[in-house]
XYZ file of C-alpha atoms in Angstrom:
770
model
C 8.897 19.735 -37.857
C 5.921 21.390 -39.558
C 3.080 18.974 -40.324
C 1.234 21.083 -42.830
C -0.272 18.975 -45.579
C -2.341 20.265 -48.476
C -4.917 18.255 -50.445
C -6.300 18.132 -53.947
C -9.652 16.633 -54.987
C -7.922 13.704 -56.674
C -6.538 12.704 -53.276
C -9.906 12.466 -51.549
C -9.729 8.687 -51.766
C -7.092 8.720 -49.065
C -7.417 12.181 -47.558
C -9.413 10.912 -44.604
C -6.682 8.498 -43.590
C -4.131 11.294 -43.693
C -6.027 12.973 -40.889
C -4.621 10.337 -38.573
C -1.296 11.119 -36.986
C 1.955 9.612 -38.261
C 1.920 7.438 -35.176
C -1.493 5.991 -35.965
C -0.498 5.330 -39.553
C 2.618 3.474 -38.496
C 0.562 1.443 -36.016
C -1.818 0.361 -38.781
C 1.122 -0.699 -40.923
C 2.652 -2.614 -38.037
C -0.640 -4.419 -37.461
C -0.865 -5.344 -41.115
C 2.676 -6.687 -41.108
C 2.066 -8.668 -37.941
C -0.837 -10.408 -39.635
C 1.465 -11.866 -42.259
C 2.963 -15.319 -42.056
C 4.811 -15.627 -38.772
C 7.720 -17.135 -40.664
C 7.979 -14.051 -42.922
C 11.321 -13.141 -44.432
C 13.398 -10.748 -42.349
C 13.218 -7.240 -43.805
C 15.399 -4.182 -43.500
C 14.966 -1.334 -41.065
C 16.258 2.203 -41.498
C 18.239 1.892 -38.272
C 19.984 -1.284 -39.469
C 20.850 0.209 -42.859
C 23.043 2.844 -41.222
C 24.396 0.758 -38.349
C 27.650 -1.230 -38.132
C 28.751 -3.649 -39.415
C 27.851 -2.291 -42.846
C 25.290 -4.406 -44.706
C 27.214 -3.860 -47.938
C 30.201 -5.658 -46.424
C 33.676 -4.364 -45.573
C 34.078 -0.823 -46.754
C 37.522 -0.190 -48.223
C 38.610 3.014 -49.912
C 41.595 4.544 -51.692
C 42.938 1.268 -53.099
C 46.444 1.555 -54.548
C 49.021 -0.846 -55.963
C 52.455 -0.216 -54.469
C 55.163 1.067 -56.851
C 56.897 -2.317 -56.567
C 53.649 -4.120 -57.345
C 54.091 -6.393 -54.315
C 51.167 -5.190 -52.217
C 47.867 -3.341 -52.272
C 47.124 -0.632 -49.719
C 43.756 0.792 -48.747
C 41.748 2.545 -46.055
C 39.273 0.530 -44.017
C 36.771 1.427 -41.305
C 36.859 -0.163 -37.892
C 34.490 -3.030 -37.174
C 32.591 -1.020 -34.584
C 32.873 2.323 -36.386
C 32.942 2.280 -40.168
C 33.635 6.027 -40.258
C 37.003 5.719 -38.443
C 39.497 4.807 -41.174
C 42.823 2.999 -40.705
C 45.617 2.209 -43.172
C 45.899 -1.436 -44.283
C 47.848 -3.549 -46.751
C 47.420 -6.866 -48.522
C 50.788 -8.448 -49.256
C 50.485 -10.396 -52.492
C 53.264 -12.934 -51.966
C 52.390 -13.647 -48.337
C 48.642 -13.448 -49.011
C 48.512 -11.637 -45.684
C 46.242 -8.803 -44.633
C 47.920 -6.376 -42.223
C 46.934 -3.268 -40.316
C 49.699 -0.739 -40.940
C 48.469 2.285 -38.988
C 45.704 2.345 -36.407
C 44.520 5.954 -36.542
C 43.088 5.902 -33.028
C 46.212 4.366 -31.517
C 48.429 6.925 -33.245
C 46.286 9.941 -32.327
C 43.642 9.030 -29.717
C 42.093 12.494 -29.812
C 42.253 14.083 -33.246
C 40.593 17.267 -32.017
C 38.592 19.656 -34.159
C 39.267 20.007 -37.885
C 40.081 23.446 -39.235
C 37.279 25.166 -41.154
C 39.346 24.879 -44.323
C 39.782 21.135 -43.875
C 36.092 20.666 -43.100
C 35.203 22.445 -46.326
C 37.786 20.466 -48.295
C 36.400 17.159 -47.047
C 32.863 18.260 -47.814
C 33.943 18.994 -51.393
C 35.570 15.543 -51.633
C 32.426 13.909 -50.203
C 34.411 12.387 -47.328
C 33.075 14.573 -44.520
C 31.569 11.520 -42.825
C 34.998 9.920 -42.263
C 37.570 10.364 -39.512
C 41.070 9.064 -38.977
C 43.254 8.576 -42.055
C 41.165 9.836 -44.960
C 43.899 10.031 -47.622
C 47.458 8.839 -48.231
C 50.161 8.703 -50.911
C 52.976 6.337 -51.829
C 56.511 7.574 -52.318
C 57.628 6.876 -55.885
C 60.368 4.487 -54.674
C 57.806 2.573 -52.599
C 59.714 2.965 -49.347
C 57.030 4.793 -47.400
C 53.476 6.078 -47.328
C 52.477 9.616 -46.416
C 49.256 10.695 -44.735
C 47.764 13.647 -42.833
C 46.165 13.125 -39.427
C 44.842 15.649 -36.900
C 46.429 18.575 -38.714
C 49.944 17.130 -38.986
C 51.797 15.046 -41.575
C 53.012 11.498 -40.897
C 54.887 8.890 -42.872
C 54.926 5.112 -42.504
C 58.162 3.307 -43.460
C 57.789 -0.201 -44.820
C 61.345 -1.183 -43.860
C 62.793 1.281 -41.348
C 66.552 1.354 -40.948
C 68.258 0.995 -37.603
C 67.344 3.928 -35.412
C 64.341 4.950 -37.527
C 60.777 4.881 -36.302
C 58.309 3.040 -38.467
C 55.858 5.942 -38.118
C 57.423 9.401 -38.265
C 55.679 12.683 -37.543
C 56.903 15.151 -40.163
C 55.297 18.354 -38.870
C 54.876 19.578 -35.268
C 52.948 22.844 -35.416
C 49.746 24.300 -34.033
C 48.746 25.184 -37.591
C 46.801 22.753 -39.772
C 48.877 21.239 -42.609
C 46.951 19.856 -45.575
C 47.423 18.217 -48.971
C 50.825 16.547 -48.371
C 52.680 15.321 -51.468
C 55.888 13.309 -51.693
C 58.628 14.555 -54.001
C 59.251 11.979 -56.764
C 62.817 11.418 -55.497
C 61.402 10.521 -52.078
C 63.636 13.006 -50.268
C 61.094 15.704 -49.414
C 57.447 16.216 -48.533
C 55.494 19.314 -49.541
C 52.291 20.576 -47.940
C 50.095 23.613 -47.452
C 50.147 25.664 -44.262
C 48.245 28.894 -43.794
C 47.784 29.434 -47.539
C 51.446 28.908 -48.475
C 53.578 26.060 -49.803
C 56.238 24.449 -47.619
C 58.414 21.385 -47.914
C 60.482 19.401 -45.421
C 63.674 17.497 -46.198
C 63.098 14.043 -44.736
C 66.794 13.403 -44.118
C 67.665 16.598 -42.255
C 64.220 17.608 -41.061
C 64.806 21.099 -42.446
C 61.648 22.943 -43.457
C 61.608 25.432 -46.349
C 58.876 27.947 -47.083
C 58.464 28.367 -50.849
C 55.798 31.089 -50.927
C 55.162 33.809 -48.382
C 52.499 36.123 -49.793
C 49.585 33.791 -49.093
C 47.245 35.514 -46.671
C 43.812 37.069 -46.655
C 42.264 36.556 -50.089
C 45.512 35.318 -51.678
C 46.167 31.562 -51.667
C 49.121 29.601 -53.014
C 48.924 25.952 -54.017
C 45.310 25.561 -52.944
C 42.312 24.564 -55.013
C 39.653 27.248 -55.053
C 36.027 26.484 -54.143
C 34.748 25.750 -57.647
C 37.837 23.705 -58.535
C 36.985 21.400 -55.638
C 33.218 21.432 -56.022
C 32.823 21.440 -59.806
C 36.121 20.506 -61.482
C 37.137 17.505 -59.394
C 40.504 19.113 -58.547
C 41.475 19.132 -54.873
C 45.058 20.345 -55.075
C 46.748 23.453 -56.383
C 50.379 22.327 -56.793
C 52.394 19.631 -58.617
C 55.979 18.333 -58.177
C 58.103 18.038 -61.306
C 59.318 14.470 -62.027
C 62.907 15.448 -61.150
C 61.772 17.070 -57.851
C 63.486 20.362 -58.741
C 60.371 22.452 -59.324
C 56.804 22.775 -58.120
C 54.123 24.158 -60.398
C 51.373 25.893 -58.463
C 48.294 28.027 -58.866
C 47.966 31.352 -57.111
C 44.362 32.326 -56.502
C 43.197 35.799 -55.540
C 39.619 35.738 -54.243
C 39.290 39.524 -53.968
C 36.863 39.884 -56.920
C 34.501 37.165 -55.630
C 31.499 38.671 -53.844
C 31.147 38.067 -50.118
C 27.947 36.403 -49.018
C 26.856 36.016 -45.439
C 26.079 32.382 -44.786
C 24.398 31.380 -41.561
C 25.589 28.121 -40.041
C 22.768 27.297 -37.693
C 23.751 24.811 -35.029
C 21.461 23.371 -32.367
C 22.553 25.962 -29.801
C 24.469 28.543 -31.798
C 24.369 30.570 -35.004
C 27.594 31.429 -36.776
C 27.663 34.086 -39.458
C 30.187 33.017 -42.085
C 31.403 35.551 -44.607
C 32.083 33.283 -47.560
C 33.340 34.346 -50.948
C 30.821 32.521 -53.077
C 30.967 32.906 -56.887
C 27.295 33.289 -57.772
C 26.382 32.737 -61.426
C 27.201 35.873 -63.384
C 29.410 37.322 -60.639
C 33.181 37.774 -60.731
C 35.417 34.734 -60.365
C 38.835 34.529 -58.745
C 41.944 35.841 -60.419
C 44.171 32.855 -61.127
C 47.690 32.416 -62.431
C 50.129 29.551 -62.844
C 53.629 29.760 -61.409
C 56.691 27.493 -61.259
C 58.918 27.697 -58.201
C 62.488 26.412 -58.028
C 62.770 24.296 -54.860
C 66.479 25.074 -54.578
C 66.445 28.873 -54.569
C 62.738 29.765 -54.348
C 62.713 31.707 -57.619
C 59.252 31.879 -59.226
C 58.486 32.229 -62.925
C 54.912 32.961 -63.964
C 53.130 31.538 -66.995
C 51.534 33.979 -69.391
C 48.063 32.488 -69.876
C 46.734 35.586 -71.637
C 44.461 36.702 -68.816
C 43.885 36.026 -65.136
C 40.127 36.587 -64.878
C 37.139 34.969 -66.602
C 39.167 31.852 -67.336
C 39.624 28.501 -65.637
C 42.820 26.476 -65.227
C 41.316 23.095 -64.308
C 44.278 20.743 -64.910
C 48.095 20.884 -64.708
C 50.472 18.053 -65.658
C 54.242 17.793 -66.083
C 55.827 16.050 -69.048
C 58.307 13.238 -68.267
C 61.372 15.394 -69.054
C 60.559 17.895 -66.246
C 61.338 20.725 -68.667
C 57.848 21.035 -70.092
C 54.589 21.661 -68.286
C 51.081 21.301 -69.671
C 47.949 22.964 -68.438
C 44.351 23.072 -69.547
C 42.849 26.472 -70.273
C 39.060 26.817 -70.295
C 37.021 29.821 -71.344
C 34.458 31.162 -68.899
C 31.553 30.005 -71.095
C 33.241 26.553 -71.198
C 32.778 26.263 -74.941
C 36.562 26.251 -75.476
C 39.072 23.908 -73.840
C 42.736 24.165 -74.774
C 45.682 21.984 -73.835
C 48.710 24.281 -73.634
C 52.428 23.621 -73.233
C 55.101 25.634 -71.410
C 58.851 25.133 -71.905
C 61.004 25.958 -68.873
C 64.060 26.312 -71.090
C 62.579 29.390 -72.703
C 64.987 32.248 -72.156
C 64.424 35.971 -71.994
C 61.580 37.440 -69.987
C 60.566 36.205 -66.574
C 57.103 35.277 -67.874
C 56.825 31.944 -69.672
C 54.796 31.793 -72.858
C 52.828 28.749 -73.961
C 51.661 27.154 -77.190
C 48.375 25.381 -77.812
C 48.557 21.643 -78.495
C 44.817 20.899 -78.765
C 41.692 23.036 -78.916
C 38.251 21.489 -78.404
C 35.172 23.618 -79.104
C 31.422 23.168 -78.711
C 28.183 25.063 -79.291
C 27.035 23.882 -75.840
C 29.876 23.004 -73.477
C 33.149 21.045 -73.436
C 33.297 18.624 -70.515
C 36.461 18.392 -68.433
C 38.346 15.106 -68.153
C 41.599 13.579 -66.891
C 42.419 11.615 -70.043
C 45.926 12.878 -70.772
C 49.074 10.792 -71.090
C 52.480 11.933 -72.372
C 54.579 9.119 -73.815
C 58.065 8.606 -72.462
C 59.440 6.949 -75.589
C 58.047 9.240 -78.277
C 57.030 12.887 -78.694
C 53.292 12.194 -78.558
C 50.390 12.121 -76.141
C 46.905 10.665 -75.638
C 43.887 12.932 -75.219
C 40.149 12.303 -75.156
C 37.615 14.402 -77.029
C 33.911 14.428 -77.938
C 34.598 15.928 -81.354
C 32.817 13.089 -83.195
C 29.814 13.183 -80.850
C 31.143 10.643 -78.319
C 34.169 10.780 -76.008
C 37.033 8.834 -77.578
C 40.805 8.606 -77.365
C 43.168 10.263 -79.825
C 46.945 10.133 -80.166
C 48.610 13.424 -81.052
C 52.080 14.138 -82.368
C 53.603 16.636 -79.947
C 55.377 18.552 -82.703
C 53.077 18.463 -85.733
C 49.749 18.271 -83.903
C 48.587 15.474 -86.199
C 46.055 13.173 -84.517
C 44.978 9.577 -85.043
C 41.797 8.183 -83.490
C 42.388 5.265 -81.138
C 38.772 4.382 -80.250
C 35.485 4.922 -82.101
C 31.811 4.021 -81.891
C 28.468 5.204 -80.538
C 29.580 4.846 -76.927
C 31.699 6.822 -74.467
C 35.175 6.333 -73.078
C 34.617 6.754 -69.361
C 38.236 7.181 -68.237
C 41.789 6.478 -69.402
C 43.282 4.010 -66.914
C 46.816 3.147 -68.005
C 49.228 2.886 -70.920
C 51.557 -0.055 -71.475
C 54.116 1.569 -73.767
C 56.344 -1.516 -73.905
C 53.604 -3.768 -75.278
C 51.586 -1.151 -77.127
C 48.274 -1.154 -75.205
C 46.025 1.547 -73.815
C 43.510 0.584 -71.095
C 40.269 2.442 -70.431
C 36.798 2.033 -68.956
C 33.824 2.666 -71.235
C 30.136 2.141 -71.968
C 30.694 0.079 -75.130
C 28.398 -2.727 -73.923
C 25.684 -0.578 -72.352
C 25.340 2.873 -70.769
C 24.047 1.086 -67.655
C 27.382 -0.708 -67.148
C 31.091 0.105 -66.971
C 33.768 -2.300 -68.188
C 37.517 -2.296 -68.698
C 38.707 -2.465 -72.307
C 41.990 -2.150 -74.139
C 43.114 -1.104 -77.588
C 46.318 -1.330 -79.576
C 48.126 1.994 -79.725
C 48.880 1.399 -83.411
C 45.421 0.111 -84.336
C 43.915 1.256 -87.623
C 40.504 -0.111 -86.578
C 39.495 2.147 -83.678
C 36.012 0.619 -83.486
C 37.459 -2.829 -82.655
C 38.358 -2.936 -78.959
C 39.058 -5.804 -76.573
C 36.881 -6.276 -73.500
C 38.731 -7.308 -70.322
C 36.026 -7.529 -67.634
C 33.127 -9.909 -68.238
C 30.583 -9.997 -65.386
C 27.508 -7.875 -66.096
C 27.558 -4.821 -63.854
C 29.910 -1.997 -62.979
C 33.692 -2.400 -62.796
C 35.749 0.388 -61.272
C 39.456 0.046 -61.945
C 42.711 1.320 -60.450
C 45.598 0.247 -62.681
C 49.320 0.457 -62.107
C 51.092 3.096 -64.259
C 52.718 0.495 -66.537
C 49.493 -1.357 -67.282
C 50.527 -4.706 -65.816
C 47.999 -5.290 -63.013
C 44.857 -3.617 -61.767
C 42.626 -3.488 -58.727
C 39.092 -4.176 -59.876
C 35.962 -3.505 -57.842
C 32.842 -5.128 -59.230
C 29.266 -4.659 -58.123
C 25.752 -5.062 -59.473
C 22.221 -4.525 -58.208
C 22.458 -7.993 -56.628
C 26.098 -8.098 -55.523
C 27.746 -5.665 -53.110
C 31.268 -4.550 -54.033
C 33.903 -7.249 -54.530
C 37.534 -6.246 -54.895
C 40.368 -8.299 -56.346
C 43.790 -7.951 -57.929
C 43.952 -8.889 -61.616
C 46.517 -9.197 -64.377
C 46.109 -6.825 -67.292
C 44.233 -9.475 -69.292
C 41.640 -9.929 -66.531
C 42.983 -13.008 -64.742
C 42.258 -12.785 -61.028
C 45.393 -13.104 -58.921
C 43.764 -12.859 -55.512
C 40.697 -11.593 -53.734
C 41.169 -8.501 -51.605
C 37.542 -8.404 -50.470
C 35.522 -11.288 -51.863
C 32.409 -10.081 -50.046
C 30.525 -13.254 -50.899
C 26.919 -13.288 -49.777
C 27.414 -16.341 -47.594
C 26.179 -17.234 -44.115
C 28.731 -14.933 -42.492
C 27.808 -11.857 -44.507
C 25.866 -9.164 -42.578
C 23.345 -8.932 -45.459
C 22.625 -12.662 -45.412
C 19.651 -12.287 -43.068
C 17.988 -9.942 -45.549
C 18.986 -11.682 -48.756
C 15.720 -13.587 -49.158
C 13.853 -10.273 -49.166
C 16.187 -8.690 -51.736
C 14.196 -7.738 -54.829
C 15.529 -7.993 -58.387
C 15.994 -4.894 -60.511
C 14.761 -4.881 -64.104
C 16.164 -2.574 -66.784
C 14.343 -1.240 -69.839
C 14.077 1.606 -72.337
C 11.549 4.249 -73.388
C 11.563 6.933 -76.064
C 11.961 10.653 -75.405
C 9.964 13.267 -77.289
C 12.766 13.630 -79.840
C 13.070 9.867 -80.335
C 16.189 9.335 -78.239
C 16.340 6.275 -76.003
C 15.795 6.690 -72.258
C 16.967 3.987 -69.846
C 15.026 3.117 -66.713
C 15.156 0.603 -63.870
C 12.301 -0.803 -61.827
C 12.169 -2.891 -58.645
C 8.932 -4.588 -57.682
C 7.787 -4.864 -54.058
C 8.307 -7.823 -51.779
C 5.475 -10.331 -52.224
C 4.560 -8.793 -55.577
C 1.100 -9.734 -56.855
C 0.399 -8.666 -60.442
C -3.323 -8.488 -59.699
C -2.803 -5.684 -57.153
C -1.830 -2.053 -57.578
C 1.112 -0.486 -55.763
C 2.372 3.032 -55.005
C 5.660 4.192 -56.579
C 8.776 5.560 -54.922
C 10.254 7.459 -57.873
C 13.943 8.291 -57.316
C 15.420 11.028 -59.503
C 18.693 12.891 -59.957
C 18.588 13.980 -63.576
C 21.488 16.444 -63.565
C 24.222 16.640 -66.211
C 26.914 15.024 -64.049
C 25.497 11.677 -62.863
C 23.421 8.680 -63.899
C 21.025 6.757 -61.650
C 20.170 3.914 -64.033
C 23.278 1.805 -63.616
C 23.791 -1.831 -62.744
C 25.783 -1.309 -59.581
C 25.468 -1.552 -55.828
C 25.406 2.122 -54.863
C 24.762 3.989 -51.632
C 21.029 4.267 -52.405
C 20.311 0.598 -52.949
C 19.629 -0.447 -49.361
C 17.077 2.312 -48.848
C 15.459 1.424 -52.165
C 15.310 -2.210 -51.081
C 13.726 -1.061 -47.831
C 11.058 0.850 -49.769
C 10.382 -2.202 -51.974
C 10.040 -4.321 -48.844
C 7.567 -1.766 -47.493
C 5.294 -2.296 -50.492
C 6.537 0.311 -52.976
C 7.536 -0.068 -56.594
C 10.932 1.618 -56.960
C 11.569 3.412 -60.256
C 14.291 5.613 -61.743
C 14.912 7.029 -65.220
C 17.875 8.873 -66.759
C 16.569 11.854 -68.702
C 18.229 13.669 -71.556
C 21.060 15.817 -70.245
C 22.558 13.079 -68.075
C 26.094 11.890 -68.945
C 27.476 8.748 -70.547
C 25.407 8.909 -73.735
C 27.215 11.352 -76.019
C 26.836 14.983 -77.064
C 23.405 14.687 -78.713
C 21.893 13.191 -75.563
C 23.235 15.918 -73.271
C 22.749 18.911 -75.576
C 18.960 19.324 -75.061
C 19.647 20.486 -71.480
C 21.646 23.500 -72.714
C 19.921 26.721 -71.614
C 16.968 24.517 -70.593
C 17.543 23.211 -67.067
C 14.234 22.310 -65.487
C 12.526 21.770 -68.824
C 13.739 18.743 -70.761
C 14.236 16.726 -67.574
C 10.632 17.334 -66.491
C 9.388 16.202 -69.894
C 11.410 12.993 -69.826
C 10.409 12.134 -66.274
C 6.804 12.635 -67.369
C 7.443 9.926 -69.960
C 8.500 7.702 -67.084
C 5.217 8.401 -65.290
C 3.235 7.640 -68.449
C 5.034 4.313 -68.737
C 4.322 3.480 -65.104
C 0.644 4.281 -65.557
C 0.530 1.851 -68.474
C 1.407 -0.986 -66.087
C -1.651 -2.697 -64.591
C 0.021 -3.182 -61.209
C 0.860 0.533 -60.719
C -1.547 2.867 -58.955
C -1.079 5.932 -61.147
C -2.519 8.253 -58.504
C 0.080 7.225 -55.918
C 3.418 8.173 -57.499
C 5.795 10.112 -55.269
C 9.127 11.600 -56.392
C 12.259 11.949 -54.268
C 15.563 13.633 -55.091
C 18.617 15.184 -53.414
C 20.630 18.207 -54.626
C 19.954 18.410 -58.376
C 17.423 15.646 -57.776
C 15.799 17.902 -55.177
C 15.589 20.661 -57.778
C 14.087 18.308 -60.352
C 11.589 17.001 -57.794
C 10.376 20.545 -57.149
C 10.184 21.401 -60.845
C 8.314 18.170 -61.620
C 5.777 18.520 -58.810
C 5.213 22.223 -59.537
C 5.170 22.145 -63.350
C 3.581 18.751 -63.831
C 1.210 18.263 -60.878
C -1.029 15.774 -62.671
C 1.847 13.269 -62.754
C 2.721 13.099 -59.058
C 0.834 12.691 -55.814
C 3.652 14.097 -53.696
C 7.384 14.819 -53.569
C 10.315 15.017 -51.170
C 13.093 17.462 -52.080
C 16.396 17.494 -50.189
C 18.977 20.312 -50.446
C 17.515 21.707 -53.676
C 18.674 24.542 -55.862
C 15.683 26.831 -56.243
C 17.179 29.738 -58.205
C 20.179 29.135 -60.469
C 21.259 32.741 -59.930
C 22.161 31.624 -56.397
C 24.421 28.755 -57.486
C 28.074 28.893 -58.534
C 29.569 30.125 -61.792
C 31.345 27.065 -63.152
C 28.472 24.620 -62.823
C 25.583 26.937 -63.634
C 27.069 28.910 -66.517
C 28.235 25.673 -68.181
C 24.612 24.771 -68.856
C 22.759 28.097 -68.573
C 25.198 30.810 -69.600
C 25.403 34.002 -67.569
C 22.128 35.273 -66.111
C 22.879 38.696 -67.611
C 22.815 37.076 -71.072
C 20.189 34.344 -70.587
C 17.536 35.911 -68.378
C 14.694 33.907 -69.933
C 16.465 30.570 -69.383
C 17.054 31.461 -65.727
C 13.444 32.528 -65.256
C 12.071 29.348 -66.861
C 14.363 27.229 -64.691
C 13.550 29.093 -61.454
C 11.586 27.035 -58.914
C 10.441 30.174 -57.093
C 8.448 31.299 -60.128
C 6.253 28.198 -59.859
C 5.869 28.007 -56.070
C 2.430 29.619 -56.160
C 1.179 26.674 -58.261
C 1.821 23.946 -55.679
C -1.165 21.594 -55.548
C 0.308 18.414 -54.111
C 1.670 17.583 -50.650
C 5.385 18.384 -50.481
C 8.242 17.972 -48.032
C 11.440 20.053 -48.247
C 14.580 19.046 -46.300
C 17.858 20.961 -45.962
C 21.030 21.115 -43.864
C 21.220 24.428 -42.048
C 24.974 24.842 -42.586
C 25.061 23.818 -46.263
C 27.934 25.655 -47.966
C 27.313 24.153 -51.415
C 23.609 24.675 -52.066
C 23.095 27.398 -49.477
C 20.220 27.064 -47.019
C 18.888 30.338 -48.457
C 17.669 28.381 -51.510
C 15.157 26.658 -49.252
C 14.323 29.648 -47.043
C 13.380 31.636 -50.136
C 11.100 28.779 -51.154
C 9.574 28.837 -47.664
C 8.785 32.517 -48.122
C 7.128 31.955 -51.497
C 4.905 29.215 -50.097
C 4.038 31.254 -47.028
C 3.306 34.439 -48.987
C 0.900 32.417 -51.130
C -0.724 30.734 -48.109
C 0.408 27.294 -49.274
C 0.965 24.569 -46.698
C 3.924 22.189 -46.876
C 6.105 20.046 -44.652
C 9.750 20.603 -43.850
C 12.682 19.225 -41.863
C 15.880 21.203 -41.244
C 19.103 19.782 -39.774
C 21.145 22.062 -37.486
C 24.843 22.104 -38.355
C 24.410 19.780 -41.342
C 26.188 20.357 -44.636
C 24.980 19.367 -48.098
C 25.199 15.628 -47.487
C 23.577 15.696 -43.999
C 26.240 13.165 -43.046
C 26.733 11.044 -39.956
C 25.004 7.867 -38.798
C 22.414 9.581 -36.615
C 21.583 12.271 -39.166
C 21.381 9.806 -42.059
C 19.151 7.496 -40.056
C 16.843 10.349 -39.162
C 16.623 11.910 -42.613
C 15.847 8.626 -44.361
C 13.375 7.623 -41.667
C 11.697 10.991 -42.211
C 11.526 10.392 -45.963
C 10.218 6.863 -45.617
C 7.530 7.742 -43.068
C 6.410 10.681 -45.174
C 5.890 8.498 -48.254
C 4.051 5.910 -46.191
C 1.681 8.564 -44.854
C 1.085 10.088 -48.256
C 0.962 7.008 -50.473
C -0.052 4.130 -48.195
C -3.253 5.217 -46.421
């Protein structure tokens, strides 16, 4: 680690103390703490935050209601290793919790993941987990399917005589991924070596459906930007009648090859990765439909194969029509198109456009599409009136009626109860800092009048059964770790799945007395729009004193930080509050959940409007008598790392220091789909790219700064940070850094997470608590 700290005159008040080593500083802090009341409240440590059992309570993932509605299944970490996931069920009638598959017992040594699977898990943000990381129900509810150690397994709920409860479907040296059950429950499809296969579960016969997948050509697999930026992790879809599979064929030949160096502790691997830099060529992509009986493939005529995106594919209930979303490269046009398999004539299938959404900035992708079984119509969400709302379209005439309306956003379509005429969705109707479940009549002529289902103030995430009868609800707030229960559609709780009550048995109980409340508030941006913030005061707060600020930022167009929920950052933020810091965060213009007008200012202006809004946050903090305005330090990761750099470099008078983790430094070095959505192509928007380029401001660094990066990051490449190193060094500017051998973008793993957050915490203590 380089301990190279630079000073400014305004920091002379504490510069002398910074001359002491980190060890001496920590000793002074320890002495001060020891002088407090001997009966002081127990406070958090970095080591305990990342140790087991988890302080947030039992961690369960991938909750699903069985097709029969008689049980809830989920993945759960082991008591002594939260990262090792097993498959569990809660049987509703029996009120019994059961372990279905112990991943370690089934495969004691899972071996090494393939490079493809490692990358896929990194894209899904599950790289820190082992064991059973995903699973699927068969449509008839007879079995569950899951991959483990490169093979495919199924678990039978009620095996017949002579059948094993757990069956291994594949037995190859190759690594099978993305298994999907045919809707009729008779077959299982999967990807092996860039091709699509399926196995008949009755006979055990395996059939290869595609054979040309090799080299740069991939069948049924999601390309890099589909996984990283579109939220799509598969590239194939069974038809409802199990007779066809729609799939995407991706040719990566046009994508430029970049040499990426994966630097391990004792080795350096040179990876030739096809990485679609902004402005460079994308993959060629086309949509095909293969007959599972004879292997015949018909291709869909989408108009072109390059400079387009095909982000979503969905079958209609009749299995004779297939929809897909077509997006222009500039992402200002999004079309929902329809293909009819009964079309005769040429081998290529033509399509017609059902909906076209357009924007002067960008059209955001979504999963809000539902085709009705009982009528030729469908639901679709759109931001055409300035906020995302639901619309019902006639499949034949294209006529639309608005289902929801108001100055708030539909977050996600959850379920449709066709029989009783309800649509269920989560939204921000109460506040952009919360998420609740609502419902609306499908035939309503008052789209602004919706019914709220969930009541407790906070964030409710919902997994609903397809018919809209019951849902799994997970609730959390800044004061309550996640609680999960099964509810009826009208919000009546049927049973707790994980009550997670903060009682004497809860692992967080020892630290509960030191837990600090979070306050929410609003400010005004330069253009008059409302900005939401949250603030947490330090343990033992005394309004007559002044405190340093730990200022957490993300600020990018895809995520909020000012939400009333128990998220993965909260324990570290509580730790910082218990160490004497005020914790502050603000959602700038450009962040989601607030409508088109709130996001639009970021268009062609990344690194500009966010800096201005965060400056407003600093000005507010400095207006508070208990804030030391000269001791405000900013921290951010990924886009937050970028914004930290831009804020410290462009607005040095606002911040005393910053810590930037895994930052983008030059948008020309990031991928096409994300970057061009907000910035356009660099060939067309050179000024926007120059203004948003961290490297152009590196020579202006005045404040102490720490930069942290994983040395095998395949999302924001390590070269972003090494180029920043060079700029600082060429300008004789001192800084601090920490690099993690072998670490990807999330620097995952208990040891790595403990170390990186300890590094961040100790740095802020040295800089802001002399």
